[in-house]
Amino acid sequence: MSDKTITLGTRDQIYMEQLAPRVMMLAGSIGVIALILAALIGLAVHDNMKQFLCSYLTAWVFCFAIAISGLWFVLAHHLFKAAWSNVVRRIAEALSANFVLLAILFIPILIGMREIFPWTSHAYMQSGPELRHKELFLNTPFFLLRMGAYFAALIGISFYYRRMSLEQDQDGQVWRLVRLQKNAGWCFLIVCWIMNLAATDLIMGLQPKWLSYAEPLYFATGCAVTIFAVLPIFAMLLQNRGYLPGLITKEHYHDMGKWLFAFVMFWAYIAFAQYLLIWYGNVPKETAFYLFRQLGPWAAISIALIVGHFLIPFIGLISRWGKRRTSTLLFWAIWVLAFQYLDFFWQIQPAVYVQSAKVQNAALAGLDPYKLLGSAENAVWLPLHPISLIISLLCLVGVGGIFVAHTFYLLANKSLLPLRDPRLPEALAVESL
Amino acid sequence: MTTYSPSIDTSPADPGMYGLLAEFHDPQALVNAANVLRKNGYYRWDCYSPFPIHGLDKAMGLKFSPLPVVVFSVATLACVGALALAWFCNAFDYPLIVSGKPYWGFGPHMFVAFPATVLASVVTTFYATFIFCKLPVFRHPLFTSERFRRVTDDGFFIAVEARDAKFDLTATAALLNAAGAQAIEEVRD
C-alpha cells in the first residue's frame, strides 16, 4: 500500500564501489585470455580463421542481442511510463550502453567478412538470377555504411537515455523524464528497425539465397528473450553481494519472470510460424535454411531447441511459484539464456558452411548449389567438431567476459537506482498479482 | 451451502440471522480489519469492495486457488486429444494426401491443437470459476441490506456469518468496532 515506507539503505548499498573493479579485472582478463586462446586454436586448424570468425560472430551476436534488447527495455519503460521497471532500469541502461565496445569488437568480423559473408564475392552474386538483384543491398560499401549507421544510432540513443537518467540523479529535474518519455516513441521505432535490419545483415546475409520474412521478427524475439533472462541474473548477482537489499523484491522478480515466460512463448510462436509457412510453401529459396538443419546432428539441435527453448521452460515458468522463488527463476533464466545462445549458434554456424568453397565454385560453374548437398555435407558438420565447439565456447567466454567487464565498468560508482525518478517510490512498492 | 464440517460449524441460535455486516471507510481500514478477524480465528467471513485491493488476500489468509491446476490439466488433455484426433482421422483411419505432404506432421495439426487448447482452457476457467465460487446464486441475504448497495461504488464491507463457530452477536460486533468499523448492522435472511 502507499503508506508503506521503504528505506533505501546506506550509500554503499546503492553505489557499487567495491565489487565493480574486481569483476572488471576478473571478467576482463578471463575474456581477453579466452579470446586469444580461441584465435590461436582458430589459426592452428588452418581454415583461414573461418571457424574462429564463425564462433566469434555467434558470440558477438549474442552480446549484441543483450545490448540492443537492453535499450529496447529502457525505451519500452519510458514509452509506457512504467513504474516497476525502475528498479532494474540502471542495469538495462548499462547493458545498452555497450555499443561502443560492440562496435570495436565488430572489427575482427569486418576484417574476416570475406570468409563468412559469401555476398562479398561479386562473382558469386552474379551467379544466379535470384542473387543478382540482391547485390543492390548486399555489397560491401553499403554494408559498411549500414553498420556505421546502426552503431551511430544505437550509441546516440543509448548514451542520451543513460546520460539524461544519470543527470536526473544530480539535479532531480522532472522535465528530463518527460523529455525521455516524449522521445521514446521514435527512438523505439528506430531501434526496432535496426533489430530487423541487423537480422537481415548478420543472419540472412550469411545465406544470401535464403529468404524469409519472419526471420527479422524471429531474431528480435530472440533478443527480447535474452534481456528478461539477463536482468534477473544481474539483479540477483548484485543482491547476493549485498547491493539493493530488500529493494528488488520477489514482486519485481515475478514481473521479470512473467516477461521471460511471455517471450519464451512468443519465441516459440514465431519460430513455429516461420517453420510452418516455409514447410507448406516448399519453395527452394525458403527451404534452404531448414534443409541443412534437418540433417544429422543439426536435426538433433533443432529438436533440442523446441524442447529446451520452449517446452521445458514453459512448464517450469508457467506457475506463479516458479517465478516468485528467486532460486527457480535464476535456474530458468540461465537455462533460457543458454538455449538462446544455442538458437543463435543454430542460426549462424551451419549457414556459414553451406557457403563452402565447393558449393560456391559449383555455383560459379552454373550448377545449383543445393543439388550438391552431399558434397557440402561434411563441411556443414564442421561447427560440431569438438575443436570447433571449443573455439565457440572460448569465443563466448571471451566476448561475454569483456562485455560483462564493460557493463560493470558502466555500473560502477553510479547509483544502481534512478534515485530521483518521481516513480521510484511506486516502483519499490509494486505488488504483482 | 450446508455441507460444512460440524466440528467448526454451530447452528445459530437465531435461525433467521445471516450475520453481521460492518462498513469501513477506506481500503486500508478494510485490510486492517481483515487482519484482525483472521488473527482472532474467524473462518466464515468475507470482504466486499468495489475493486481489487492489493494485499487483501494476504490479510484474509486466503489459500491458493486450485484453478491453475485444473485448467492446466484440461488444457494438456485437450492438446493431446486434438493431436490424437487429427492423427486418427488424417493419418490412420483415412489417410489424406494434401499437396504431396506426409500424412502426419506436427506442423499443420498444431493449427487444430492450439485453438483446441485455448478453447478448453477458456471454457474450463469459466466453468471452474463458477463452480469454485458456488455460482449461480440468485438471491443472497446481504442484498437485503440497504447500506450494502454501495459496495459496487464506494463501500468497503466485511460480513461475518452467524454460522461461524466463534460468532457471538455482542463479542463480534465489539471486535469489528475495535477494528475500525464505521457502521455495523445485523443482516437477517
Coordinates of C-alpha atoms in Angstrom, one line a residue:
Chain A
M1 CA 0.0 0.0 0.0
S2 CA 1.0 3.6 -0.5
D3 CA 1.7 4.3 3.2
K4 CA 4.4 1.7 3.3
T5 CA 7.8 3.3 4.0
I6 CA 10.9 1.9 2.3
T7 CA 14.4 2.8 3.4
L8 CA 16.9 2.9 0.6
G9 CA 19.8 1.7 2.7
T10 CA 23.2 3.0 3.1
R11 CA 25.3 4.6 0.3
D12 CA 27.4 1.5 0.0
Q13 CA 24.3 -0.5 -0.9
I14 CA 23.3 1.8 -3.7
Y15 CA 26.6 2.7 -5.2
M16 CA 28.8 -0.1 -6.5
E17 CA 32.3 0.7 -5.5
Q18 CA 33.8 -2.5 -4.1
L19 CA 32.5 -5.1 -6.4
A20 CA 32.9 -3.5 -9.8
P21 CA 36.7 -3.2 -10.1
R22 CA 37.1 -6.9 -9.0
V23 CA 34.5 -8.1 -11.6
M24 CA 36.1 -5.9 -14.3
M25 CA 39.5 -7.4 -13.6
L26 CA 38.3 -10.9 -13.4
A27 CA 35.8 -11.0 -16.3
G28 CA 38.0 -8.8 -18.5
S29 CA 41.2 -10.8 -18.0
I30 CA 39.4 -14.1 -18.5
G31 CA 37.7 -12.7 -21.6
V32 CA 40.9 -11.5 -23.2
I33 CA 42.7 -14.7 -22.4
A34 CA 39.8 -16.8 -23.8
L35 CA 39.7 -14.7 -27.0
I36 CA 43.5 -15.1 -27.5
L37 CA 43.2 -18.8 -27.0
A38 CA 40.3 -19.1 -29.4
A39 CA 42.2 -17.1 -32.0
L40 CA 45.3 -19.3 -31.6
I41 CA 43.3 -22.5 -31.9
G42 CA 41.5 -20.9 -34.9
L43 CA 44.9 -20.3 -36.5
A44 CA 46.0 -23.8 -35.8
V45 CA 43.2 -25.5 -37.6
H46 CA 44.2 -23.9 -40.9
D47 CA 40.8 -22.9 -42.3
N48 CA 41.6 -19.2 -42.9
M49 CA 40.2 -18.5 -39.4
K50 CA 36.7 -19.4 -40.8
Q51 CA 35.6 -21.4 -37.7
F52 CA 37.0 -18.7 -35.4
L53 CA 35.1 -16.0 -37.2
C54 CA 32.0 -18.1 -37.3
S55 CA 32.2 -18.7 -33.5
Y56 CA 33.2 -15.1 -32.9
L57 CA 30.2 -13.8 -34.9
T58 CA 27.9 -16.1 -32.8
A59 CA 29.3 -14.8 -29.5
W60 CA 29.2 -11.2 -30.8
V61 CA 25.5 -11.5 -32.0
F62 CA 24.7 -13.0 -28.5
C63 CA 26.1 -9.9 -26.7
F64 CA 24.6 -7.6 -29.3
A65 CA 21.2 -9.1 -28.7
I66 CA 21.6 -8.4 -24.9
A67 CA 22.6 -4.8 -25.5
I68 CA 20.0 -4.0 -28.1
S69 CA 17.2 -5.6 -26.1
G70 CA 18.5 -3.7 -23.0
L71 CA 18.0 -0.5 -25.0
W72 CA 14.6 -1.8 -26.1
F73 CA 13.7 -2.4 -22.5
V74 CA 14.7 1.1 -21.4
L75 CA 12.7 2.7 -24.3
A76 CA 9.7 0.5 -23.5
H77 CA 9.9 1.6 -19.9
H78 CA 9.7 5.2 -20.9
L79 CA 7.2 4.6 -23.7
F80 CA 4.7 3.0 -21.4
K81 CA 5.6 5.3 -18.4
A82 CA 6.2 2.1 -16.5
A83 CA 6.9 2.1 -12.8
W84 CA 8.1 -1.3 -11.7
S85 CA 11.0 -1.5 -14.2
N86 CA 12.7 1.4 -12.4
V87 CA 14.4 -1.0 -10.1
V88 CA 16.3 -2.7 -12.9
R89 CA 16.4 0.3 -15.3
R90 CA 20.0 1.2 -14.4
I91 CA 21.1 -2.4 -15.2
A92 CA 19.3 -2.2 -18.6
E93 CA 20.8 1.2 -19.2
A94 CA 24.3 -0.1 -18.5
L95 CA 23.8 -3.1 -20.7
S96 CA 22.5 -0.9 -23.6
A97 CA 25.5 1.5 -23.3
N98 CA 27.8 -1.3 -24.5
F99 CA 27.5 -0.4 -28.2
V100 CA 30.9 1.4 -28.4
L101 CA 32.5 -1.8 -27.1
L102 CA 30.5 -3.8 -29.5
A103 CA 31.5 -1.6 -32.4
I104 CA 35.1 -2.1 -31.5
L105 CA 34.6 -5.8 -31.2
F106 CA 33.0 -5.9 -34.6
I107 CA 36.3 -5.0 -36.3
P108 CA 37.5 -8.7 -36.5
I109 CA 34.3 -9.6 -38.3
L110 CA 34.9 -6.8 -40.8
I111 CA 38.4 -7.9 -41.4
G112 CA 37.3 -11.5 -42.0
M113 CA 34.0 -10.8 -43.7
R114 CA 35.2 -12.4 -46.9
E115 CA 35.4 -15.7 -45.1
I116 CA 31.9 -15.8 -43.7
F117 CA 29.7 -13.5 -45.9
P118 CA 29.5 -15.0 -49.4
W119 CA 28.0 -11.9 -50.9
T120 CA 31.4 -10.2 -50.6
S121 CA 32.2 -12.0 -53.8
H122 CA 30.9 -10.2 -56.8
A123 CA 31.3 -13.3 -59.0
Y124 CA 29.1 -15.3 -56.5
M125 CA 26.4 -12.6 -56.6
Q126 CA 26.3 -12.7 -60.3
S127 CA 26.0 -16.5 -60.4
G128 CA 22.2 -16.7 -60.2
P129 CA 19.2 -14.7 -61.2
E130 CA 17.9 -14.7 -57.6
L131 CA 21.1 -13.3 -56.4
R132 CA 21.8 -10.6 -59.0
H133 CA 19.2 -8.1 -57.8
K134 CA 20.2 -8.7 -54.1
E135 CA 23.6 -7.2 -54.8
L136 CA 22.0 -3.8 -54.7
F137 CA 21.6 -4.3 -50.9
L138 CA 24.3 -6.9 -50.2
N139 CA 27.5 -5.2 -51.2
T140 CA 30.5 -4.2 -49.1
P141 CA 30.3 -0.4 -49.2
F142 CA 26.6 -0.4 -48.4
F143 CA 27.1 -3.0 -45.7
L144 CA 29.8 -0.8 -44.1
L145 CA 27.5 2.2 -44.4
R146 CA 24.6 0.4 -42.8
M147 CA 26.7 -1.0 -39.9
G148 CA 28.1 2.5 -39.3
A149 CA 24.5 4.0 -39.3
Y150 CA 23.3 1.3 -36.9
F151 CA 26.1 1.9 -34.5
A152 CA 25.8 5.7 -34.7
A153 CA 22.1 5.5 -34.0
L154 CA 22.4 2.9 -31.2
I155 CA 25.3 4.7 -29.5
G156 CA 23.5 8.0 -29.8
I157 CA 20.2 6.8 -28.4
S158 CA 21.7 4.7 -25.6
F159 CA 24.0 7.4 -24.4
Y160 CA 21.3 10.0 -24.5
Y161 CA 19.0 7.9 -22.3
R162 CA 21.7 6.9 -19.9
R163 CA 23.1 10.4 -19.6
M164 CA 19.7 12.1 -19.0
S165 CA 18.9 9.4 -16.4
L166 CA 22.2 9.9 -14.6
E167 CA 21.9 13.6 -14.7
Q168 CA 18.5 13.4 -13.1
D169 CA 20.1 11.8 -10.1
Q170 CA 22.1 15.0 -9.7
D171 CA 19.5 17.7 -10.3
G172 CA 16.2 15.9 -9.8
Q173 CA 14.6 17.7 -12.7
V174 CA 11.3 16.1 -13.8
W175 CA 11.5 17.6 -17.3
R176 CA 14.3 15.2 -18.1
L177 CA 11.9 12.2 -17.5
V178 CA 9.2 13.9 -19.5
R179 CA 11.6 14.6 -22.4
L180 CA 12.8 11.0 -22.4
Q181 CA 9.2 9.8 -22.5
K182 CA 8.4 12.1 -25.4
N183 CA 11.4 10.9 -27.4
A184 CA 10.8 7.2 -26.6
G185 CA 8.4 6.7 -29.5
W186 CA 10.6 7.4 -32.5
C187 CA 13.7 6.0 -30.7
F188 CA 11.7 2.8 -30.2
L189 CA 10.9 2.7 -33.9
I190 CA 14.5 3.2 -34.9
V191 CA 15.7 0.5 -32.5
C192 CA 13.2 -2.0 -33.7
W193 CA 14.0 -1.1 -37.3
I194 CA 17.7 -1.7 -36.6
M195 CA 16.9 -5.0 -35.0
N196 CA 15.2 -6.1 -38.1
L197 CA 17.9 -4.9 -40.5
A198 CA 20.6 -6.4 -38.3
A199 CA 18.9 -9.7 -38.5
T200 CA 18.9 -9.4 -42.3
D201 CA 22.5 -8.4 -42.4
L202 CA 24.0 -10.7 -39.8
I203 CA 21.9 -13.8 -40.1
M204 CA 20.2 -13.8 -43.5
G205 CA 23.2 -12.3 -45.1
L206 CA 25.2 -15.5 -44.3
Q207 CA 23.0 -17.4 -46.7
P208 CA 22.1 -14.9 -49.5
K209 CA 20.0 -17.4 -51.4
W210 CA 17.7 -17.7 -48.4
L211 CA 14.7 -15.5 -48.0
S212 CA 12.3 -15.4 -45.0
Y213 CA 10.1 -12.5 -44.0
A214 CA 9.8 -13.9 -40.5
E215 CA 13.5 -14.1 -39.7
P216 CA 13.9 -10.4 -38.6
L217 CA 11.0 -10.9 -36.2
Y218 CA 12.4 -14.3 -35.1
F219 CA 15.8 -12.6 -34.3
A220 CA 14.1 -9.7 -32.5
T221 CA 12.1 -12.1 -30.4
G222 CA 15.3 -13.9 -29.5
C223 CA 16.9 -10.6 -28.5
A224 CA 13.9 -9.9 -26.2
V225 CA 14.3 -13.3 -24.6
T226 CA 17.8 -12.5 -23.6
I227 CA 17.1 -9.3 -21.7
F228 CA 14.4 -10.8 -19.5
A229 CA 16.9 -13.6 -18.6
V230 CA 19.8 -11.3 -18.1
L231 CA 18.0 -8.7 -15.9
P232 CA 17.1 -11.2 -13.1
I233 CA 20.5 -12.8 -13.2
F234 CA 22.2 -9.4 -12.8
A235 CA 19.8 -8.2 -10.1
M236 CA 20.3 -11.5 -8.1
L237 CA 24.1 -11.2 -8.5
L238 CA 24.0 -7.6 -7.1
Q239 CA 21.7 -8.5 -4.3
N240 CA 23.7 -11.6 -3.4
R241 CA 26.7 -9.2 -3.0
G242 CA 24.7 -7.0 -0.6
Y243 CA 23.6 -4.3 -3.0
L244 CA 20.0 -3.0 -3.1
P245 CA 19.0 -5.1 -0.1
G246 CA 15.2 -5.6 0.0
L247 CA 14.7 -3.1 -2.8
I248 CA 14.3 -5.6 -5.6
T249 CA 11.7 -7.8 -4.1
K250 CA 10.1 -11.0 -5.3
E251 CA 7.3 -8.9 -6.8
H252 CA 9.8 -7.5 -9.3
Y253 CA 11.3 -10.9 -9.9
H254 CA 7.8 -12.2 -10.5
D255 CA 7.3 -9.4 -13.1
M256 CA 10.5 -10.2 -14.9
G257 CA 9.6 -13.9 -14.8
K258 CA 6.3 -13.2 -16.4
W259 CA 8.0 -11.3 -19.2
L260 CA 10.5 -14.2 -19.6
F261 CA 7.7 -16.6 -19.8
A262 CA 5.8 -14.4 -22.3
F263 CA 8.8 -14.1 -24.6
V264 CA 9.7 -17.8 -24.4
M265 CA 6.2 -18.4 -25.7
F266 CA 6.4 -15.7 -28.3
W267 CA 9.7 -17.1 -29.5
A268 CA 8.1 -20.5 -30.0
Y269 CA 5.2 -18.9 -31.7
I270 CA 7.4 -17.0 -34.2
A271 CA 9.7 -20.0 -34.7
F272 CA 6.7 -22.2 -35.5
A273 CA 5.1 -19.6 -37.7
Q274 CA 8.4 -19.3 -39.8
Y275 CA 8.8 -23.0 -40.0
L276 CA 5.3 -23.8 -40.9
L277 CA 5.0 -21.3 -43.7
I278 CA 8.3 -22.5 -45.2
W279 CA 7.2 -26.1 -44.8
Y280 CA 3.9 -25.5 -46.5
G281 CA 5.3 -23.4 -49.3
N282 CA 8.2 -25.7 -50.0
V283 CA 10.0 -23.2 -52.2
P284 CA 13.8 -23.8 -52.6
K285 CA 14.8 -20.2 -51.8
E286 CA 13.0 -20.5 -48.4
T287 CA 13.6 -24.2 -47.5
A288 CA 17.4 -23.6 -47.9
F289 CA 17.5 -22.6 -44.3
Y290 CA 15.8 -25.7 -42.9
L291 CA 17.3 -28.2 -45.4
F292 CA 20.7 -28.4 -43.6
R293 CA 19.2 -28.1 -40.2
Q294 CA 17.1 -31.2 -40.7
L295 CA 20.1 -33.5 -41.3
G296 CA 22.2 -35.4 -38.9
P297 CA 23.3 -33.7 -35.7
W298 CA 21.7 -30.4 -36.8
A299 CA 18.3 -32.1 -36.7
A300 CA 19.1 -33.1 -33.1
I301 CA 19.8 -29.4 -32.3
S302 CA 16.6 -28.3 -34.0
I303 CA 14.6 -30.7 -31.8
A304 CA 16.6 -29.7 -28.7
L305 CA 15.6 -26.1 -29.4
I306 CA 11.9 -26.9 -29.5
V307 CA 12.1 -28.9 -26.3
G308 CA 14.7 -26.9 -24.4
H309 CA 13.8 -23.4 -25.5
F310 CA 10.1 -23.9 -25.3
L311 CA 8.5 -27.0 -23.8
I312 CA 10.7 -27.4 -20.7
P313 CA 10.9 -23.7 -19.6
F314 CA 7.2 -23.4 -20.5
I315 CA 6.4 -26.0 -17.8
G316 CA 9.0 -24.5 -15.5
L317 CA 7.8 -20.9 -15.7
I318 CA 4.1 -21.4 -16.0
S319 CA 3.4 -21.5 -12.3
R320 CA 3.4 -18.4 -10.1
W321 CA 5.5 -20.3 -7.6
G322 CA 8.3 -20.9 -10.1
K323 CA 8.6 -17.2 -11.0
R324 CA 8.4 -15.9 -7.4
R325 CA 11.1 -18.0 -5.9
T326 CA 14.5 -16.4 -6.8
S327 CA 16.3 -19.7 -7.0
T328 CA 14.0 -21.3 -9.5
L329 CA 13.8 -18.1 -11.5
L330 CA 17.6 -17.9 -11.6
F331 CA 17.7 -21.5 -12.8
W332 CA 15.2 -20.9 -15.6
A333 CA 16.9 -17.6 -16.6
I334 CA 20.2 -19.3 -17.0
W335 CA 18.6 -22.2 -18.8
V336 CA 16.7 -20.0 -21.3
L337 CA 19.8 -17.8 -21.9
A338 CA 21.9 -21.0 -22.7
F339 CA 19.2 -22.1 -25.2
Q340 CA 19.0 -18.7 -26.7
Y341 CA 22.8 -18.9 -27.3
L342 CA 22.2 -22.3 -28.9
D343 CA 19.5 -20.7 -31.1
F344 CA 22.0 -18.1 -32.4
F345 CA 24.5 -20.9 -32.8
W346 CA 22.0 -22.9 -34.8
Q347 CA 21.1 -19.8 -37.0
I348 CA 24.6 -18.7 -37.8
Q349 CA 27.0 -21.6 -37.8
P350 CA 25.6 -24.0 -40.4
A351 CA 24.8 -21.1 -42.7
V352 CA 28.5 -20.2 -42.9
Y353 CA 29.4 -23.7 -44.0
V354 CA 26.6 -24.0 -46.5
Q355 CA 28.5 -21.4 -48.5
S356 CA 31.7 -23.5 -48.5
A357 CA 34.1 -23.1 -51.3
K358 CA 33.0 -26.3 -53.0
V359 CA 29.4 -25.1 -53.1
Q360 CA 30.4 -21.6 -54.3
N361 CA 32.6 -23.0 -57.1
A362 CA 29.7 -25.1 -58.2
A363 CA 27.5 -22.0 -58.3
L364 CA 30.1 -20.2 -60.3
A365 CA 30.2 -23.2 -62.8
G366 CA 26.4 -22.7 -63.2
L367 CA 25.3 -25.6 -61.1
D368 CA 22.6 -25.4 -58.5
P369 CA 24.5 -25.4 -55.1
Y370 CA 21.6 -27.1 -53.4
K371 CA 22.0 -30.1 -55.6
L372 CA 25.4 -30.5 -54.1
L373 CA 24.1 -31.2 -50.7
G374 CA 26.0 -34.4 -50.5
S375 CA 29.3 -32.8 -51.1
A376 CA 28.6 -29.9 -48.8
E377 CA 27.6 -32.3 -46.0
N378 CA 31.0 -32.7 -44.5
A379 CA 31.5 -29.0 -44.2
V380 CA 28.1 -28.5 -42.6
W381 CA 29.1 -30.8 -39.7
L382 CA 32.3 -28.8 -39.0
P383 CA 30.9 -26.4 -36.4
L384 CA 30.0 -29.5 -34.3
H385 CA 33.5 -30.9 -34.4
P386 CA 34.9 -30.9 -30.8
I387 CA 37.7 -28.4 -31.7
S388 CA 35.1 -26.1 -33.3
L389 CA 32.9 -26.4 -30.2
I390 CA 35.9 -25.4 -28.0
I391 CA 36.6 -22.4 -30.2
S392 CA 32.9 -21.4 -29.9
L393 CA 33.0 -21.8 -26.1
L394 CA 36.2 -19.8 -25.8
C395 CA 34.7 -17.1 -28.1
L396 CA 31.6 -16.9 -25.9
V397 CA 33.6 -16.7 -22.7
G398 CA 35.9 -14.1 -24.4
V399 CA 33.4 -11.7 -25.9
G400 CA 31.0 -12.3 -23.0
G401 CA 33.7 -11.7 -20.4
I402 CA 34.7 -8.4 -22.0
F403 CA 31.0 -7.5 -22.3
V404 CA 30.4 -8.2 -18.6
A405 CA 33.5 -6.3 -17.6
H406 CA 32.4 -3.3 -19.6
T407 CA 28.9 -3.5 -18.2
F408 CA 30.3 -3.4 -14.6
Y409 CA 32.6 -0.5 -15.6
L410 CA 29.4 1.4 -16.6
L411 CA 27.6 0.4 -13.4
A412 CA 30.5 1.3 -11.1
N413 CA 30.2 4.4 -8.9
K414 CA 26.8 5.3 -10.3
S415 CA 23.7 4.8 -8.4
L416 CA 22.1 1.4 -9.0
L417 CA 18.6 3.0 -8.8
P418 CA 17.3 6.2 -10.5
L419 CA 17.2 7.9 -7.1
R420 CA 15.3 11.0 -8.0
D421 CA 12.9 9.5 -10.5
P422 CA 9.3 10.5 -9.5
R423 CA 8.1 7.0 -10.0
L424 CA 10.7 5.3 -7.8
P425 CA 8.5 5.0 -4.7
E426 CA 5.8 3.5 -6.8
A427 CA 8.3 1.1 -8.3
L428 CA 9.6 0.0 -4.9
A429 CA 6.2 -0.6 -3.5
V430 CA 4.9 -2.6 -6.5
E431 CA 2.9 -5.7 -5.9
S432 CA 2.5 -8.3 -8.5
L433 CA -0.8 -10.2 -8.7
Chain B
M1 CA -24.0 -24.3 1.4
T2 CA -24.8 -26.6 4.2
T3 CA -22.1 -29.2 3.5
Y4 CA -20.0 -27.8 6.2
S5 CA -17.9 -29.6 8.8
P6 CA -20.0 -29.8 12.0
S7 CA -16.9 -29.6 14.2
I8 CA -16.4 -26.0 13.4
D9 CA -20.0 -25.2 12.5
T10 CA -22.6 -24.4 15.1
S11 CA -26.2 -24.0 14.3
P12 CA -27.0 -20.4 15.1
A13 CA -29.4 -19.7 18.0
D14 CA -31.4 -17.4 15.8
P15 CA -32.2 -19.2 12.5
G16 CA -33.1 -16.1 10.6
M17 CA -29.8 -14.4 11.3
Y18 CA -27.3 -14.3 8.5
G19 CA -24.6 -12.4 10.3
L20 CA -23.1 -9.0 10.9
L21 CA -22.2 -6.5 8.2
A22 CA -19.6 -3.9 9.0
E23 CA -18.7 -0.9 6.8
F24 CA -15.3 0.6 6.6
H25 CA -14.1 4.0 5.4
D26 CA -11.3 3.1 3.0
P27 CA -9.4 0.1 1.6
Q28 CA -6.7 0.3 4.2
A29 CA -9.2 0.1 7.0
L30 CA -10.7 -3.0 5.3
V31 CA -7.3 -4.7 5.1
N32 CA -6.6 -3.9 8.8
A33 CA -9.9 -5.3 9.9
A34 CA -9.4 -8.4 7.8
N35 CA -6.1 -8.9 9.6
V36 CA -7.9 -8.6 13.0
L37 CA -10.6 -11.1 12.0
R38 CA -8.1 -13.6 10.7
K39 CA -5.9 -13.3 13.8
N40 CA -9.0 -13.9 16.0
G41 CA -9.7 -17.2 14.3
Y42 CA -12.8 -16.4 12.3
Y43 CA -13.4 -18.6 9.4
R44 CA -16.8 -17.9 7.8
W45 CA -16.5 -14.3 6.7
D46 CA -15.7 -12.3 3.5
C47 CA -14.6 -8.9 2.4
Y48 CA -16.5 -6.9 -0.2
S49 CA -15.1 -4.0 -2.2
P50 CA -15.8 -2.2 -5.4
F51 CA -12.3 -3.0 -6.8
P52 CA -9.4 -5.4 -6.1
I53 CA -7.2 -4.4 -3.2
H54 CA -3.5 -5.3 -3.1
G55 CA -2.6 -7.3 0.0
L56 CA -6.2 -8.1 0.9
D57 CA -5.9 -11.8 0.1
K58 CA -2.8 -12.0 2.3
A59 CA -4.6 -10.2 5.1
M60 CA -7.6 -12.5 4.8
G61 CA -5.3 -15.5 4.8
L62 CA -6.7 -16.8 1.5
K63 CA -5.2 -20.0 0.2
F64 CA -4.1 -20.6 -3.4
S65 CA -6.9 -21.2 -5.9
P66 CA -6.9 -24.7 -7.4
L67 CA -8.0 -23.2 -10.7
P68 CA -4.5 -23.2 -12.4
V69 CA -4.0 -26.9 -11.8
V70 CA -7.5 -27.7 -13.2
V71 CA -7.0 -25.5 -16.2
F72 CA -3.5 -26.8 -17.0
S73 CA -4.6 -30.4 -16.8
V74 CA -7.6 -29.9 -19.0
A75 CA -5.6 -27.9 -21.5
T76 CA -2.9 -30.5 -21.7
L77 CA -5.6 -33.2 -22.3
A78 CA -7.2 -31.1 -25.0
C79 CA -3.9 -30.5 -26.8
V80 CA -3.0 -34.2 -26.8
G81 CA -6.6 -35.1 -27.6
A82 CA -6.8 -32.8 -30.6
L83 CA -3.5 -34.1 -31.9
A84 CA -4.7 -37.7 -31.4
L85 CA -7.9 -36.9 -33.2
A86 CA -6.1 -35.3 -36.2
W87 CA -3.7 -38.3 -36.4
F88 CA -6.5 -40.8 -36.2
C89 CA -8.6 -39.0 -38.9
N90 CA -5.9 -37.9 -41.3
A91 CA -3.1 -40.3 -40.9
F92 CA -4.5 -43.6 -39.6
D93 CA -8.2 -44.2 -40.3
Y94 CA -8.5 -42.4 -43.6
P95 CA -5.0 -41.2 -44.8
L96 CA -5.3 -38.0 -46.7
I97 CA -2.8 -36.7 -49.2
V98 CA -2.7 -32.9 -49.1
S99 CA -0.4 -31.2 -51.6
G100 CA 2.1 -34.0 -51.5
K101 CA 2.9 -33.7 -47.8
P102 CA 3.3 -36.6 -45.5
Y103 CA 0.1 -38.0 -43.8
W104 CA 1.3 -37.0 -40.4
G105 CA 3.2 -33.8 -39.4
F106 CA 3.1 -31.8 -36.2
G107 CA 3.1 -28.5 -38.1
P108 CA -0.3 -28.4 -39.8
H109 CA -2.0 -30.3 -36.9
M110 CA -0.8 -27.8 -34.4
F111 CA -3.3 -25.5 -36.0
V112 CA -6.0 -27.7 -34.6
A113 CA -4.3 -28.5 -31.3
F114 CA -3.5 -24.8 -30.4
P115 CA -7.1 -23.5 -30.7
A116 CA -8.4 -26.6 -29.0
T117 CA -6.0 -26.0 -26.1
V118 CA -7.0 -22.3 -25.8
L119 CA -10.7 -23.1 -26.1
A120 CA -10.5 -25.8 -23.5
S121 CA -8.6 -23.5 -21.1
V122 CA -11.1 -20.7 -21.5
V123 CA -14.2 -22.9 -21.1
T124 CA -12.6 -24.7 -18.1
T125 CA -11.6 -21.4 -16.5
F126 CA -15.1 -20.1 -16.9
Y127 CA -17.0 -23.1 -15.5
A128 CA -14.4 -23.9 -12.9
T129 CA -14.6 -20.4 -11.6
F130 CA -18.4 -20.8 -11.5
I131 CA -18.2 -24.0 -9.5
F132 CA -15.4 -22.8 -7.1
C133 CA -17.4 -19.6 -6.4
K134 CA -20.5 -21.7 -5.8
L135 CA -22.4 -19.8 -8.5
P136 CA -25.0 -19.3 -9.7
V137 CA -26.6 -17.7 -6.6
F138 CA -29.9 -16.0 -7.4
R139 CA -30.5 -14.5 -4.0
H140 CA -28.2 -13.6 -1.2
P141 CA -29.1 -12.3 2.3
L142 CA -26.7 -9.4 2.0
F143 CA -28.8 -7.9 -0.7
T144 CA -31.5 -7.2 1.9
S145 CA -29.2 -4.5 3.4
E146 CA -29.8 -1.0 2.0
R147 CA -26.3 0.0 3.0
F148 CA -24.7 -2.9 1.2
R149 CA -25.7 -1.4 -2.2
R150 CA -22.8 1.0 -2.1
V151 CA -20.4 -2.0 -2.4
T152 CA -20.4 -1.5 -6.2
D153 CA -19.5 2.1 -5.8
D154 CA -17.6 3.3 -2.8
G155 CA -18.4 1.0 0.1
F156 CA -16.0 -1.4 1.8
F157 CA -17.6 -4.2 3.8
I158 CA -16.9 -7.2 5.9
A159 CA -19.7 -9.7 6.6
V160 CA -19.2 -12.3 9.4
E161 CA -21.6 -15.1 9.1
A162 CA -23.6 -16.4 12.1
R163 CA -22.6 -19.9 11.1
D164 CA -19.0 -19.2 12.2
A165 CA -18.0 -21.1 15.3
K166 CA -16.7 -18.0 17.0
F167 CA -19.7 -15.9 16.1
D168 CA -21.3 -14.1 19.0
L169 CA -23.5 -11.1 18.4
T170 CA -22.1 -8.8 21.0
A171 CA -18.5 -10.0 21.0
T172 CA -18.1 -10.0 17.2
A173 CA -19.8 -6.6 17.0
A174 CA -17.3 -5.3 19.6
L175 CA -14.4 -6.8 17.7
L176 CA -15.5 -5.2 14.4
N177 CA -16.0 -1.9 16.2
A178 CA -12.5 -2.1 17.6
A179 CA -11.2 -3.0 14.2
G180 CA -12.4 0.4 12.9
A181 CA -15.9 -0.2 11.5
Q182 CA -17.9 2.9 10.7
A183 CA -21.2 1.2 11.0
I184 CA -22.4 -2.3 12.0
E185 CA -25.7 -3.9 11.3
E186 CA -27.4 -7.2 11.6
V187 CA -28.4 -9.0 8.4
R188 CA -31.4 -11.2 8.5
D189 CA -32.4 -13.6 5.9

